[in-house]
Every structure is written in C-alpha cells, then in structure tokens.
Short mmCIF file of C-alpha atoms in Angstrom, two decimals:
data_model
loop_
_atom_site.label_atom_id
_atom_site.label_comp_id
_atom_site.label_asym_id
_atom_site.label_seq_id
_atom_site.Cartn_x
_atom_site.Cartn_y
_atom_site.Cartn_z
CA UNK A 1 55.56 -30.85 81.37
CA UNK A 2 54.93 -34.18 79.96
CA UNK A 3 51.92 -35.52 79.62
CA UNK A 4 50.60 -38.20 82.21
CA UNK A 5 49.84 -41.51 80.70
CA UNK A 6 46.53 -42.22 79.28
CA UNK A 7 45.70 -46.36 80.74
CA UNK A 8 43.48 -47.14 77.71
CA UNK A 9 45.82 -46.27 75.96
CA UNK A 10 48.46 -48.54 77.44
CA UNK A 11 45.28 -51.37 77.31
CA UNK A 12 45.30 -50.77 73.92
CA UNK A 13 48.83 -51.02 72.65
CA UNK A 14 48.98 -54.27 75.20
CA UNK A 15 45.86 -55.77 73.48
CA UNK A 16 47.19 -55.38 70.27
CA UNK A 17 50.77 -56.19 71.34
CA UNK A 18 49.31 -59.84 72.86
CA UNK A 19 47.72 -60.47 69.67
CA UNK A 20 50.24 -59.98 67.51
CA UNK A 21 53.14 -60.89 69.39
CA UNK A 22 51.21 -64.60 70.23
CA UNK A 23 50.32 -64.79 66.37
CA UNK A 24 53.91 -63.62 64.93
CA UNK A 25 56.26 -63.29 67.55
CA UNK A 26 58.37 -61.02 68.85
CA UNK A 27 60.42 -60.66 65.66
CA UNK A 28 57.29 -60.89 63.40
CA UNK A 29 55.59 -57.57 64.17
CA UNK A 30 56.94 -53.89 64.43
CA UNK A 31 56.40 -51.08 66.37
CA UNK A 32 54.64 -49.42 63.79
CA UNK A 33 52.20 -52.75 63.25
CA UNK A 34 51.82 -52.67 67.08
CA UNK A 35 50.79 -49.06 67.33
CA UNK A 36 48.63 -49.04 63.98
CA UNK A 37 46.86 -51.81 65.59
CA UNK A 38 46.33 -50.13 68.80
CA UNK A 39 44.95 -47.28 66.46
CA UNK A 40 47.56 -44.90 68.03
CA UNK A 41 50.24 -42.64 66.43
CA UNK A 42 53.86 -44.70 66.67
CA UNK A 43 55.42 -41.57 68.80
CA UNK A 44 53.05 -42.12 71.18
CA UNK A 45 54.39 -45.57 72.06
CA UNK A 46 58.05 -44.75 73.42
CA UNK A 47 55.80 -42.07 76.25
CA UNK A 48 54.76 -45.78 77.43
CA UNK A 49 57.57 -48.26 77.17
CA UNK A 50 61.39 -47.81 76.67
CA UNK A 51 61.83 -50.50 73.96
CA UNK A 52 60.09 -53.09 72.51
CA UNK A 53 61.88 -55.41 75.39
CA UNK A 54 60.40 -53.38 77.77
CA UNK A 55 56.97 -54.11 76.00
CA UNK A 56 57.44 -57.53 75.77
CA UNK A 57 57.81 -57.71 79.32
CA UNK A 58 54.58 -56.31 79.39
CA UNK A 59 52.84 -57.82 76.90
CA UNK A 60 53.66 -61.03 79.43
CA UNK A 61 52.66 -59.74 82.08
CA UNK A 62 49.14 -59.04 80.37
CA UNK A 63 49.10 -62.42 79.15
CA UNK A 64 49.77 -63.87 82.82
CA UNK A 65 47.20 -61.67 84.17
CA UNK A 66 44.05 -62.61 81.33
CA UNK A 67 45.01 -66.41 82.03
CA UNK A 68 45.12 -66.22 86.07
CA UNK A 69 41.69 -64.31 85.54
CA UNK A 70 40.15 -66.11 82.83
CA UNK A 71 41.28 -70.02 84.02
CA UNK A 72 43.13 -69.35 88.10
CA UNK A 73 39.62 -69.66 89.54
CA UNK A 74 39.67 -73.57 88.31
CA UNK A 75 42.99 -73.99 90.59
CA UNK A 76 41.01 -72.09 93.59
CA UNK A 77 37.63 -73.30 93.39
CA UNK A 78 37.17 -74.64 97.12
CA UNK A 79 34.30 -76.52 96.14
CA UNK A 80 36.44 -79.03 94.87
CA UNK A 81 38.95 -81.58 95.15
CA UNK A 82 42.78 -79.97 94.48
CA UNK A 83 43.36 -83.16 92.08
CA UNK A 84 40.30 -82.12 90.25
CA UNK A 85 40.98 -78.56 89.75
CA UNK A 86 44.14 -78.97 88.32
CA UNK A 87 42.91 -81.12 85.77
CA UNK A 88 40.07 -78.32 85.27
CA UNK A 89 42.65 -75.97 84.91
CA UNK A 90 44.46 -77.95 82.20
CA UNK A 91 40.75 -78.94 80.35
CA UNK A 92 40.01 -75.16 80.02
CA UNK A 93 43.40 -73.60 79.11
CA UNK A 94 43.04 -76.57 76.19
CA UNK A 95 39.38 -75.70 74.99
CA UNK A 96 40.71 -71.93 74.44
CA UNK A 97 43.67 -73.22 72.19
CA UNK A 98 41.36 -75.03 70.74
CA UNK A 99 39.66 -72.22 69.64
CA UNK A 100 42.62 -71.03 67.61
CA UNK A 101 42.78 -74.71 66.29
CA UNK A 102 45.93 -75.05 68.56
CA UNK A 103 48.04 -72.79 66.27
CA UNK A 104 49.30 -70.35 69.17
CA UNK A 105 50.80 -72.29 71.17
CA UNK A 106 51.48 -70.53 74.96
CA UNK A 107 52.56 -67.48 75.09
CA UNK A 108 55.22 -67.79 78.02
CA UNK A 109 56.71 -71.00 75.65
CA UNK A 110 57.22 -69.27 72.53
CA UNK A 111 58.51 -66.04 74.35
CA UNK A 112 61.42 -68.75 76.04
CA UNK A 113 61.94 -70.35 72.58
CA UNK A 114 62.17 -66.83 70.87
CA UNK A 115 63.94 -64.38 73.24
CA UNK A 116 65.40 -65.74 77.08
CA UNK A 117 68.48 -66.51 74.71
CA UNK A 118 68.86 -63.11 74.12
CA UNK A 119 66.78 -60.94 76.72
CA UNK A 120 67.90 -60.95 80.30
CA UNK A 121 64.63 -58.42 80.90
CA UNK A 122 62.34 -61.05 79.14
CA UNK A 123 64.05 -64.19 80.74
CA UNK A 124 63.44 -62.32 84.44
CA UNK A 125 60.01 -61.76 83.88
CA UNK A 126 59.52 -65.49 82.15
CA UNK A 127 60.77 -66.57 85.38
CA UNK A 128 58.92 -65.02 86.84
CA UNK A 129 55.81 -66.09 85.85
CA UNK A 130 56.61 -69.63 86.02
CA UNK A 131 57.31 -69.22 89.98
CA UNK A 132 53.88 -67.53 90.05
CA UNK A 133 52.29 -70.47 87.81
CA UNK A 134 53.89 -72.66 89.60
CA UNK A 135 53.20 -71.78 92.71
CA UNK A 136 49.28 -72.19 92.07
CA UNK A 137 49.39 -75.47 90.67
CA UNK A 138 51.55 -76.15 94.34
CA UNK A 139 48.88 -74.98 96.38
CA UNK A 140 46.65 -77.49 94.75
CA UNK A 141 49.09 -80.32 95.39
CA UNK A 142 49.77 -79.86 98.75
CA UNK A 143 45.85 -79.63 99.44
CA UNK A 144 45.79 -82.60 97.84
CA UNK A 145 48.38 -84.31 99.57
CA UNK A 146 47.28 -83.24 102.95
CA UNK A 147 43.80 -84.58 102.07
CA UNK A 148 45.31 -88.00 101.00
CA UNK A 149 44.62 -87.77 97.64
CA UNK A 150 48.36 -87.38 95.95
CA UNK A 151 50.27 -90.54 96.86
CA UNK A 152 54.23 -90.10 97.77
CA UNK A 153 56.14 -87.78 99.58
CA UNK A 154 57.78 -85.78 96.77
CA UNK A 155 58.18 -82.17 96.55
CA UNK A 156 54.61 -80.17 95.65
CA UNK A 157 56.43 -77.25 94.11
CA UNK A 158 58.72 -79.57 91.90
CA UNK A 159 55.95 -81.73 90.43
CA UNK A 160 54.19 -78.59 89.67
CA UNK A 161 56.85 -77.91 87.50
CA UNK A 162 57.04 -81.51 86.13
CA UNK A 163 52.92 -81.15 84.79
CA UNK A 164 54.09 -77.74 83.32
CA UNK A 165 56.55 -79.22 81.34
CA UNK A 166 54.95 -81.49 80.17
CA UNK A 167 51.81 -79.35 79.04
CA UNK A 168 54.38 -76.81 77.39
CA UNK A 169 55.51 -79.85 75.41
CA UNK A 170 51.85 -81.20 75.01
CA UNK A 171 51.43 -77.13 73.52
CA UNK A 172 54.34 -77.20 71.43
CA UNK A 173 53.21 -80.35 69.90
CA UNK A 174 49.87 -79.28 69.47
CA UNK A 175 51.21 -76.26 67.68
CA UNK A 176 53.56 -77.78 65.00
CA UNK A 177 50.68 -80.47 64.16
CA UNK A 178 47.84 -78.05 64.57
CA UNK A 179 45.80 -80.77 66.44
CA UNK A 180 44.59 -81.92 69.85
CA UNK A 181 46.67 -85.35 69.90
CA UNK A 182 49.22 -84.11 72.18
CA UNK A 183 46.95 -82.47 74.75
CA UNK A 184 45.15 -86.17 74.91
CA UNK A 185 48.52 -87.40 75.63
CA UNK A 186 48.78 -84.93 78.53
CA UNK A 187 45.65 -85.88 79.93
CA UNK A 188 45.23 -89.86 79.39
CA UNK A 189 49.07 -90.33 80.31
CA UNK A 190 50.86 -87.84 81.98
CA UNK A 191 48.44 -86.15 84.27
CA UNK A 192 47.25 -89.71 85.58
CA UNK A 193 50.68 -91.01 86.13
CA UNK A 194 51.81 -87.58 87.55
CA UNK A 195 48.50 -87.20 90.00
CA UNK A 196 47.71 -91.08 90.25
CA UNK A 197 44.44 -89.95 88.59
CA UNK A 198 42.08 -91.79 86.18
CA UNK A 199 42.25 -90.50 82.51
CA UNK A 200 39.86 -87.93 81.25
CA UNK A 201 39.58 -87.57 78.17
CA UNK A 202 39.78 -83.64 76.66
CA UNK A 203 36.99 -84.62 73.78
#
C-alpha cells in the first residue's frame, strides 16, 4: 500500500521549487536541484507530482497563495478608501521586489513568457490566477466607483486588467534594468491616469 503523502514534505519541495523556479526558471533548474534543495531523495518527488508541469502548476499556485496572504489584505482593508488600497497593494508588492533589487521579476509573468507557449496545464492555471487577481483589484474599483471616487462608467473588471498590465510591464522593465524607474512610472503616470489619482511616489 502506498504511502500517504507527508504535507511538509510537499511544503518543502514547493518552497524550494518557488525559489528556484522564480530565480532560474522553469528550464533553469532540475528535478534533482529541486529535490536536493528540498533536502529530499529525487524518488520521492514523482509520489507528489506527475511531472515537472504538474509542479509548476503548483509551484503557482504557492506563489498566488504567499502574495494574496502576504499583500491581499492591502486590497481588503475596510478601513480605507478602495482607490487607496490598490495603490497600497501596488507600493508593497514593489518594496518586496525591491528587496531582490528587482531582479525576479513576477512570477505569474515570467511563467507566461517561459511556458503558456508550450503548456496548456500551466497556461490554465496562469489564467487562472489572473481571473482571481483580477477579480480583487475589481472589487476595489467598483467600491470605488460606487463611492464616487473612480470617474467614468467603464468596466471595473477590464481596468483591473489594464493596471495589471501595466505593472507586469512596469516588472519586466524593472527586471531587465535591475532598477526601480519603471515601477515610478507605474505609480506617477499610469496609476493616476488609470484611477484619476494624484502621484505617489514609491521612494
């Protein structure tokens, strides 16, 4: 009888699968550098996932979940104004990067760039998550909206998606140049003329 499946286990090889699939990509790391990582034996990882697809899609999910727990409170913090928690939102996700000196980039964007060419499993699940992301940063909109605070009569849902575009470009820029120029960008032009907000600065 097989045995059942040990979860720190699984938290391990998904910890160590984050950090080395968001440092090196999906092609950049092996099963074996996944599993040595985790500190488990390689055979163990196939009683957990199918194939390293079907760990990527985990891996996202993981990363989904740490950034809804870690940053999603900004977007649902009642004690403010919608307008203002999206911009929170934005300010904290680009104080992490920072922390990495903006060499990661986003997870969710370099998994597109990399694999939903080639992975219908990966592309679902990308999808996935941008429905779910983009369904927060909706919420906040049409609070906002309602409230009189978000001028015209435009879709919430597809704006949402037009501020997550453009902070996946801000991200990608940010990567390649290894600087915060293209997250002030974000937030001194395209968040104000998005939201009809003043500029903040992310200094």
């Amino acid at each position: 009888m097989p045995r059942p499946a040990n979860p720190l286990v699984r938290e391990r090889l998904l910890a160590a699968g984050l950090e080395l699939m968001h440092t090196n990509g999906f092609n950049g790391c092996g099963i074996k550098e996944i599993t040595d990582s985790a500190g488990v034996p390689k055979g163990s990882f196939y009683s957990y996932y199918a194939s390293k697809e079907d760990f990527a899609v985990a891996v996202l999910e993981h990363y989904w979940a740490s950034i809804d727990r870690d940053f999603g409170f900004h977007l649902r913090d009642a004690s403010r104004r919608p307008i203002e928690r999206v911009t929170a939102f934005f300010l904290a996700l680009t104080d992490h990067n920072a922390h990495r000196n903006f060499t990661l980039g986003c997870l969710v964007g370099n998994m597109s760039l990399e694999l939903a060419d080639h992975s219908a499993e990966v592309r679902n699940k990308l999808d996935h998550i941008m429905d779910r992301w983009t369904a927060l940063i909706a919420a906040c909109l049409r609070e906002a909206r309602t409230s009189g605070d978000l001028p015209g009569d435009g879709s919430p849902e597809e704006l949402a998606f037009v501020i997550i575009e453009a902070w996946e470009g801000a991200v990608m820029q940010g990567r390649i140049r290894q600087h915060r120029d293209s997250y002030e960008r974000f937030a001194t032009l395209a968040i104000p003329r998005l939201l009809g907000t003043s500029a903040v600065s992310l200094r």
